[in-house]
CSV table of C-alpha atoms in Angstrom, one decimal:
chain,number,residue,atom,x,y,z
A,30,MET,CA,-5.3,-24.9,44.9
A,31,ILE,CA,-4.6,-25.7,41.3
A,32,GLN,CA,-4.8,-29.3,40.5
A,33,ASP,CA,-2.2,-31.0,38.3
A,34,ALA,CA,-3.5,-31.4,34.8
A,35,ASN,CA,-2.7,-35.1,34.6
A,36,LEU,CA,-4.5,-35.7,37.9
A,37,GLN,CA,-7.4,-33.7,36.6
A,38,GLU,CA,-7.7,-35.8,33.5
A,39,SER,CA,-7.1,-39.1,35.0
A,40,THR,CA,-9.4,-38.8,38.0
A,41,GLY,CA,-12.1,-36.6,36.6
A,42,LYS,CA,-12.0,-34.5,39.8
A,43,LYS,CA,-13.6,-31.1,39.5
A,44,PRO,CA,-11.3,-28.1,40.1
A,45,THR,CA,-11.5,-26.2,43.4
A,46,PRO,CA,-12.9,-22.6,42.9
A,47,LEU,CA,-10.4,-19.9,43.5
A,48,SER,CA,-11.3,-17.6,46.4
A,49,LEU,CA,-9.7,-14.4,45.4
A,50,SER,CA,-10.5,-10.7,45.7
A,51,LEU,CA,-10.2,-7.8,43.2
A,52,HIS,CA,-10.1,-5.2,46.0
A,53,ARG,CA,-6.6,-3.7,45.9
A,54,ASP,CA,-6.7,-2.9,49.7
A,55,SER,CA,-6.9,-6.7,50.4
A,56,VAL,CA,-5.3,-9.7,48.7
A,57,PRO,CA,-4.7,-8.8,45.0
A,58,ILE,CA,-5.8,-11.4,42.5
A,59,ASP,CA,-3.1,-13.8,41.3
A,60,LEU,CA,-3.4,-13.6,37.6
A,61,GLY,CA,-0.8,-16.4,37.0
A,62,LEU,CA,-2.9,-18.7,39.3
A,63,LEU,CA,-6.0,-17.8,37.4
A,64,ALA,CA,-4.4,-18.5,34.0
A,65,SER,CA,-3.1,-21.8,35.3
A,66,GLN,CA,-6.6,-22.8,36.4
A,67,ILE,CA,-8.0,-21.9,32.9
A,68,ALA,CA,-5.2,-23.9,31.3
A,69,VAL,CA,-6.0,-27.0,33.3
A,70,CYS,CA,-9.8,-26.8,33.5
A,71,GLY,CA,-11.0,-24.4,30.7
A,72,TYR,CA,-12.5,-22.0,33.3
A,73,ALA,CA,-11.9,-20.5,36.6
A,74,VAL,CA,-14.3,-19.3,39.3
A,75,VAL,CA,-13.4,-16.2,41.2
A,76,GLN,CA,-15.4,-16.0,44.5
A,77,GLY,CA,-16.0,-12.5,45.9
A,78,ALA,CA,-14.6,-10.7,42.9
A,79,GLY,CA,-17.3,-8.0,43.3
A,80,HIS,CA,-20.8,-7.2,41.9
A,81,GLN,CA,-20.1,-3.8,40.6
A,82,ARG,CA,-20.2,-3.3,36.8
A,83,ASP,CA,-16.7,-1.8,36.5
A,84,GLN,CA,-15.2,-4.8,38.4
A,85,LEU,CA,-16.3,-7.1,35.6
A,86,ALA,CA,-14.5,-5.1,33.0
A,87,GLU,CA,-11.5,-4.8,35.3
A,88,LEU,CA,-11.0,-8.5,35.4
A,89,ALA,CA,-11.8,-9.1,31.7
A,90,THR,CA,-9.2,-6.6,30.5
A,91,GLN,CA,-6.4,-8.5,32.3
A,92,PHE,CA,-6.8,-11.1,29.6
A,93,GLY,CA,-7.1,-8.8,26.5
A,94,ASN,CA,-9.3,-6.3,24.9
A,95,ILE,CA,-13.1,-6.3,25.0
A,96,GLN,CA,-15.0,-7.6,22.0
A,97,PHE,CA,-18.4,-5.9,21.6
A,98,HIS,CA,-21.7,-7.6,21.1
A,99,GLU,CA,-24.6,-6.1,19.1
A,100,ARG,CA,-26.5,-5.7,22.3
A,101,SER,CA,-23.7,-4.7,24.6
A,102,ALA,CA,-23.4,-1.2,26.2
A,103,SER,CA,-20.5,1.1,25.4
A,104,ASP,CA,-18.4,-0.7,28.0
A,105,GLY,CA,-19.0,-4.1,26.3
A,106,VAL,CA,-21.2,-5.4,29.1
A,107,VAL,CA,-24.4,-7.3,28.4
A,108,GLU,CA,-27.0,-7.6,31.2
A,109,ILE,CA,-28.9,-10.9,31.1
A,110,GLU,CA,-32.0,-10.8,33.2
A,111,SER,CA,-34.0,-14.0,33.3
A,112,ALA,CA,-37.5,-13.3,34.7
A,113,PRO,CA,-40.8,-15.1,34.5
A,114,ALA,CA,-42.3,-12.2,32.7
A,115,ASN,CA,-39.9,-12.7,29.8
A,116,GLY,CA,-40.8,-16.4,29.4
A,117,ASN,CA,-39.4,-17.5,26.1
A,118,THR,CA,-41.5,-15.2,24.0
A,119,ASP,CA,-38.5,-13.9,22.1
A,120,ALA,CA,-36.7,-16.9,20.7
A,121,GLN,CA,-33.9,-14.6,19.5
A,122,PHE,CA,-32.9,-14.0,23.1
A,123,ALA,CA,-34.3,-17.1,24.8
A,124,GLY,CA,-31.4,-16.9,27.3
A,125,GLN,CA,-33.4,-14.1,29.0
A,126,GLY,CA,-36.3,-16.5,29.7
A,127,ILE,CA,-36.6,-19.0,32.5
A,128,ALA,CA,-36.4,-22.3,30.6
A,129,ALA,CA,-33.2,-24.3,30.4
A,130,PHE,CA,-30.9,-22.9,27.8
A,131,PRO,CA,-28.8,-25.5,25.9
A,132,PHE,CA,-25.1,-25.8,25.5
A,133,HIS,CA,-23.5,-23.3,23.1
A,134,THR,CA,-20.4,-21.4,22.1
A,135,ASP,CA,-20.9,-17.7,22.6
A,136,GLY,CA,-20.9,-15.9,19.3
A,137,SER,CA,-21.0,-19.2,17.3
A,138,TYR,CA,-22.8,-17.3,14.5
A,139,LEU,CA,-19.9,-14.8,14.0
A,140,ASP,CA,-17.8,-14.8,10.9
A,141,GLU,CA,-18.0,-11.3,9.6
A,142,ILE,CA,-15.9,-8.5,8.1
A,143,ARG,CA,-16.7,-5.1,9.5
A,144,GLN,CA,-15.4,-1.7,8.5
A,145,ILE,CA,-14.1,0.2,11.4
A,146,ASP,CA,-12.5,3.1,9.6
A,147,ARG,CA,-11.9,4.3,6.0
A,148,ASP,CA,-10.4,1.3,4.2
A,149,VAL,CA,-9.8,-0.5,7.5
A,150,PHE,CA,-11.6,-3.8,8.2
A,151,VAL,CA,-11.7,-6.3,11.0
A,152,ARG,CA,-12.7,-9.9,10.9
A,153,VAL,CA,-15.0,-10.8,13.7
A,154,ASN,CA,-15.1,-14.4,15.0
A,155,PRO,CA,-16.4,-15.9,18.3
A,156,PRO,CA,-14.7,-14.4,21.3
A,157,ARG,CA,-11.8,-16.3,22.9
A,158,GLY,CA,-13.2,-15.9,26.3
A,159,LEU,CA,-16.0,-14.5,28.4
A,160,VAL,CA,-16.5,-13.5,31.9
A,161,ILE,CA,-19.9,-13.9,33.7
A,162,GLN,CA,-20.7,-11.9,36.8
A,163,CYS,CA,-23.4,-12.9,39.2
A,164,VAL,CA,-25.4,-9.8,40.4
A,165,ARG,CA,-28.6,-11.6,41.5
A,166,PRO,CA,-29.0,-15.4,41.3
A,167,ALA,CA,-32.3,-17.2,40.8
A,168,GLN,CA,-34.2,-18.2,43.8
A,169,PHE,CA,-34.2,-21.8,42.6
A,170,GLY,CA,-32.3,-23.3,39.7
A,171,GLY,CA,-30.6,-21.3,37.0
A,172,ASN,CA,-27.1,-22.6,37.7
A,173,LEU,CA,-24.4,-22.4,35.0
A,174,VAL,CA,-23.3,-25.7,33.5
A,175,LEU,CA,-20.1,-26.1,31.6
A,176,CYS,CA,-19.2,-28.9,29.1
A,177,ASP,CA,-15.5,-29.5,28.4
A,178,GLY,CA,-15.2,-29.7,24.6
A,179,LEU,CA,-11.5,-30.7,24.8
A,180,ALA,CA,-12.4,-33.8,26.9
A,181,VAL,CA,-15.2,-34.6,24.5
A,182,SER,CA,-13.0,-34.3,21.4
A,183,ARG,CA,-10.4,-36.7,23.0
A,184,ALA,CA,-13.1,-39.2,23.8
A,185,ILE,CA,-14.6,-39.1,20.3
A,186,GLN,CA,-11.2,-39.5,18.7
A,187,ALA,CA,-10.5,-42.6,20.8
A,188,GLU,CA,-14.0,-44.1,20.5
A,189,SER,CA,-15.4,-43.0,17.2
A,190,PRO,CA,-12.7,-41.7,14.7
A,191,GLY,CA,-15.2,-41.6,11.9
A,192,LEU,CA,-17.6,-39.4,13.9
A,193,PHE,CA,-14.7,-37.0,14.8
A,194,ALA,CA,-13.8,-36.8,11.1
A,195,GLU,CA,-17.3,-35.9,10.2
A,196,LEU,CA,-17.5,-33.2,12.9
A,197,ARG,CA,-14.2,-31.8,11.6
A,198,ARG,CA,-15.8,-31.3,8.1
A,199,PHE,CA,-15.6,-27.5,7.4
A,200,ASP,CA,-19.4,-27.3,6.6
A,201,VAL,CA,-20.8,-29.9,8.9
A,202,ALA,CA,-23.0,-27.3,10.8
A,203,SER,CA,-24.4,-23.9,10.1
A,204,VAL,CA,-25.9,-21.2,12.4
A,205,CYS,CA,-28.5,-18.9,11.0
A,206,ARG,CA,-29.3,-16.1,13.4
A,207,GLY,CA,-30.8,-12.6,13.3
A,208,GLY,CA,-31.3,-12.6,9.5
A,209,ARG,CA,-27.6,-13.2,8.8
A,210,ILE,CA,-26.3,-15.4,6.0
A,211,CYS,CA,-25.7,-18.8,7.5
A,212,THR,CA,-22.2,-19.2,9.0
A,213,LYS,CA,-20.8,-22.7,8.2
A,214,PHE,CA,-18.1,-24.2,10.4
A,215,PRO,CA,-16.7,-27.5,11.7
A,216,VAL,CA,-17.6,-28.4,15.3
A,217,PHE,CA,-14.0,-29.2,16.0
A,218,GLY,CA,-11.5,-26.9,14.4
A,219,TYR,CA,-7.9,-25.8,15.1
A,220,GLY,CA,-6.4,-22.3,15.5
A,221,SER,CA,-3.0,-21.0,16.5
A,222,LEU,CA,-3.7,-22.0,20.1
A,223,GLY,CA,-5.0,-25.4,19.4
A,224,LEU,CA,-8.5,-26.8,19.5
A,225,LYS,CA,-11.5,-24.6,18.7
A,226,VAL,CA,-15.0,-25.9,19.5
A,227,ARG,CA,-17.9,-24.1,17.9
A,228,PHE,CA,-21.4,-25.2,18.5
A,229,ARG,CA,-24.9,-24.4,19.6
A,230,SER,CA,-27.8,-26.9,20.1
A,231,ASP,CA,-30.9,-24.8,19.6
A,232,HIS,CA,-33.1,-24.1,16.7
A,233,PHE,CA,-30.5,-21.7,15.1
A,234,LEU,CA,-28.3,-24.7,14.3
A,235,TRP,CA,-28.6,-26.4,10.9
A,236,ALA,CA,-26.9,-29.4,9.5
A,237,ASP,CA,-27.0,-31.3,6.2
A,238,ALA,CA,-28.2,-34.9,6.0
A,239,ALA,CA,-24.8,-36.5,6.8
A,240,GLY,CA,-24.0,-33.9,9.5
A,241,LYS,CA,-27.4,-34.2,11.2
A,242,PHE,CA,-26.7,-37.7,12.4
A,243,ALA,CA,-23.2,-36.7,13.6
A,244,VAL,CA,-24.5,-33.7,15.5
A,245,GLU,CA,-27.3,-35.8,17.1
A,246,GLU,CA,-24.8,-38.4,18.2
A,247,LEU,CA,-22.5,-35.7,19.5
A,248,VAL,CA,-25.2,-34.2,21.7
A,249,GLU,CA,-26.8,-37.3,22.9
A,250,ARG,CA,-23.7,-39.4,23.5
A,251,TYR,CA,-21.2,-36.8,24.7
A,252,PHE,CA,-22.6,-33.3,25.5
A,253,GLN,CA,-25.4,-34.7,27.6
A,254,ASP,CA,-23.0,-37.0,29.4
A,255,GLU,CA,-22.6,-35.6,32.9
A,256,SER,CA,-19.0,-36.8,33.2
A,257,PHE,CA,-18.0,-34.0,30.8
A,258,GLN,CA,-20.0,-31.4,32.7
A,259,THR,CA,-19.4,-29.1,35.7
A,260,GLU,CA,-22.2,-27.3,37.4
A,261,VAL,CA,-21.3,-23.9,38.8
A,262,GLU,CA,-23.4,-22.3,41.6
A,263,MET,CA,-22.8,-18.5,41.9
A,264,ILE,CA,-23.7,-16.0,44.5
A,265,PRO,CA,-23.6,-12.2,44.2
A,266,GLY,CA,-20.1,-11.0,43.5
A,267,ASP,CA,-18.8,-14.3,42.0
A,268,MET,CA,-17.3,-14.3,38.5
A,269,VAL,CA,-16.4,-17.1,36.2
A,270,ILE,CA,-13.9,-16.8,33.4
A,271,ILE,CA,-14.6,-19.3,30.5
A,272,ASP,CA,-12.4,-20.3,27.6
A,273,ASN,CA,-15.0,-20.0,24.9
A,274,HIS,CA,-13.0,-21.9,22.3
A,275,ARG,CA,-12.9,-25.0,24.6
A,276,MET,CA,-15.9,-24.9,26.9
A,277,LEU,CA,-19.6,-24.9,26.0
A,278,HIS,CA,-21.9,-23.4,28.6
A,279,SER,CA,-25.6,-23.7,29.4
A,280,ARG,CA,-28.1,-22.7,32.0
A,281,LYS,CA,-30.4,-24.9,34.1
A,282,ALA,CA,-34.1,-24.1,34.2
A,283,ILE,CA,-35.3,-21.4,36.7
A,284,VAL,CA,-38.1,-22.6,38.9
A,285,GLY,CA,-40.5,-20.3,40.8
A,286,ASP,CA,-38.4,-17.2,40.6
A,287,THR,CA,-39.4,-13.8,41.9
A,288,PRO,CA,-40.6,-11.1,39.4
A,289,GLN,CA,-37.2,-9.4,39.8
A,290,GLY,CA,-35.5,-12.5,38.4
A,291,ARG,CA,-32.0,-13.7,37.9
A,292,LEU,CA,-29.5,-11.0,36.8
A,293,MET,CA,-26.1,-11.8,35.3
A,294,ARG,CA,-23.6,-9.6,33.5
A,295,ARG,CA,-21.4,-10.9,30.6
A,296,ILE,CA,-18.4,-9.5,28.8
A,297,TRP,CA,-16.5,-10.9,25.8
A,298,ILE,CA,-12.7,-11.1,25.5
A,299,ALA,CA,-11.5,-10.8,21.9
A,300,ALA,CA,-10.1,-13.8,20.0
A,301,GLU,CA,-6.6,-13.8,18.6
A,302,THR,CA,-8.0,-14.7,15.2
A,303,GLU,CA,-9.5,-11.2,14.6
A,304,TYR,CA,-7.4,-9.7,11.8
A,305,LEU,CA,-7.2,-6.1,10.8
A,306,PHE,CA,-6.9,-5.3,7.1
A,307,ALA,CA,-6.2,-2.1,5.2
A,308,ARG,CA,-6.6,-1.8,1.5
A,309,SER,CA,-3.4,-0.6,-0.2
A,310,GLY,CA,-3.9,2.6,-2.2
A,311,ALA,CA,-7.7,2.5,-1.8
A,312,THR,CA,-9.5,5.8,-2.5
A,313,THR,CA,-13.1,4.8,-1.8
A,314,GLN,CA,-15.1,3.0,0.9
A,315,GLN,CA,-16.8,0.6,-1.5
A,316,SER,CA,-17.1,-3.0,-0.5
A,317,TYR,CA,-13.7,-4.6,-1.1
A,318,LEU,CA,-15.3,-8.0,-1.5
A,319,GLU,CA,-16.7,-7.1,-4.9
A,320,ASP,CA,-13.6,-6.4,-7.0
A,321,ALA,CA,-10.5,-6.9,-4.9
A,322,THR,CA,-7.8,-9.5,-4.9
A,323,VAL,CA,-5.8,-10.8,-2.0
A,324,ASP,CA,-2.8,-8.7,-3.2
A,325,ASP,CA,-4.8,-5.5,-2.7
A,326,TYR,CA,-4.7,-6.0,1.1
A,327,ARG,CA,-2.0,-6.1,3.7
A,328,THR,CA,-2.3,-7.2,7.3
A,329,VAL,CA,-1.4,-4.1,9.3
A,330,SER,CA,-1.8,-5.4,12.9
A,331,SER,CA,-3.9,-7.5,15.2
A,332,PRO,CA,-6.5,-5.0,16.3
A,333,LEU,CA,-7.4,-6.7,19.6
A,334,PRO,CA,-4.1,-8.2,20.8
A,335,PHE,CA,-3.7,-10.0,24.1
A,336,ARG,CA,-1.7,-8.3,26.8
A,337,ASP,CA,1.8,-9.6,26.8
A,338,ARG,CA,1.8,-10.3,30.5
A,339,LEU,CA,-1.1,-12.8,30.4
A,340,GLN,CA,-1.8,-15.1,27.4
A,341,TRP,CA,-4.5,-17.6,26.9
A,342,PRO,CA,-3.2,-21.1,27.3
A,343,THR,CA,-2.7,-23.5,24.4
A,344,VAL,CA,-5.6,-25.9,24.2
A,345,GLY,CA,-5.2,-29.5,23.1
A,346,GLY,CA,-2.0,-29.0,21.0
A,347,SER,CA,-1.8,-27.5,17.5
A,348,SER,CA,-1.9,-30.7,15.4
A,349,HIS,CA,-4.4,-30.4,12.6
A,350,GLY,CA,-4.8,-34.1,12.2
A,351,ALA,CA,-8.0,-36.0,13.0
C-alpha cells in the first residue's frame, strides 16, 4: 500500500515495500503505483522483480532513457562486486570493497559537455534516478541505506536558516574525481522539478573554509541522524528505484563475507537537465568553448527525454528561495 504523503511526513513511518513482478505471465507491474511511491518516499522497492540483467534495463527504461557511466557496459549496466579480495585498495572505486561506503549522490562529479556527433553536444549532469538490482547479497551486512535529502533540507530551513543559505551557495562544495577539473556545486539546488541534492562525503569532496564547517555540520547533525535514514535489506531478484536528486545512498560494512562476495547491478536513468546543443553553421569539430558565443548555438532537443506516460515527480516545490 502507498502511504499518504502527509501521514508519511508527520509520523515518520517507513514506506511498505511493493511486492510486484515484472513477469508478464503473472501480475504486471503497476507503474503508476511505483511512481506514487517514489513521489512520497523518494524511492521504491520492487520485490521479486527478477535477477536477470535484462530485467534491470526493462524496469529502468519505463522511467526514461539510460544514462551511461564510464564503467558501464553497452547496455548501461554497472556490476558492483564487493569482495574481501578487493578490500579498499582502489580508492577510486571503494564501493567495490567491503568497508562501509558513505552517503553520496551518484554521479555527483558530473558537469561536462560531451560531443556525441559532428557539431552536436550533450551536457552531462548527475542522473535523475538509478535502479539497483540484487544478484547476490552479502552473507552479513552490506545493506543499502538511504537518506532523505528533502526531509533534511526542510529540517535545516526550519532549524538553521543560516546553515541552509551557506549550503545553497553555488560553490560551497567541489568534487575532484578521476583527474577531472573540480566540479563546484551547491549541496541544495533547484531544477525544473524542484529540489536537487548533490553531495558525497568521502575524500573526493572539497570545501572552502566557510563551506567546511557547514558541510561538517550537515553530515554530523543531519545525514548521520537515523531519523532521516531508511535501511533496505535486499534478496536476489529485488530491485530498488531511487530518486537520485532527492535521496543519498550508502552501504553498510560487509562482515565475514565469502570470497564470491556481494554482487549488485546498477543502471542510471537520465536527468531532464541534459541539454543537446548544435552549433549553427559550424564547419569544424573544434572545441566550441574557445571562440563561440551563446548566439552560435541553438537548443535542438532534449536528447534523453522522459517517456510521456511516466514522469518523475516534482520534489519539494519549485521555489528558489532559501
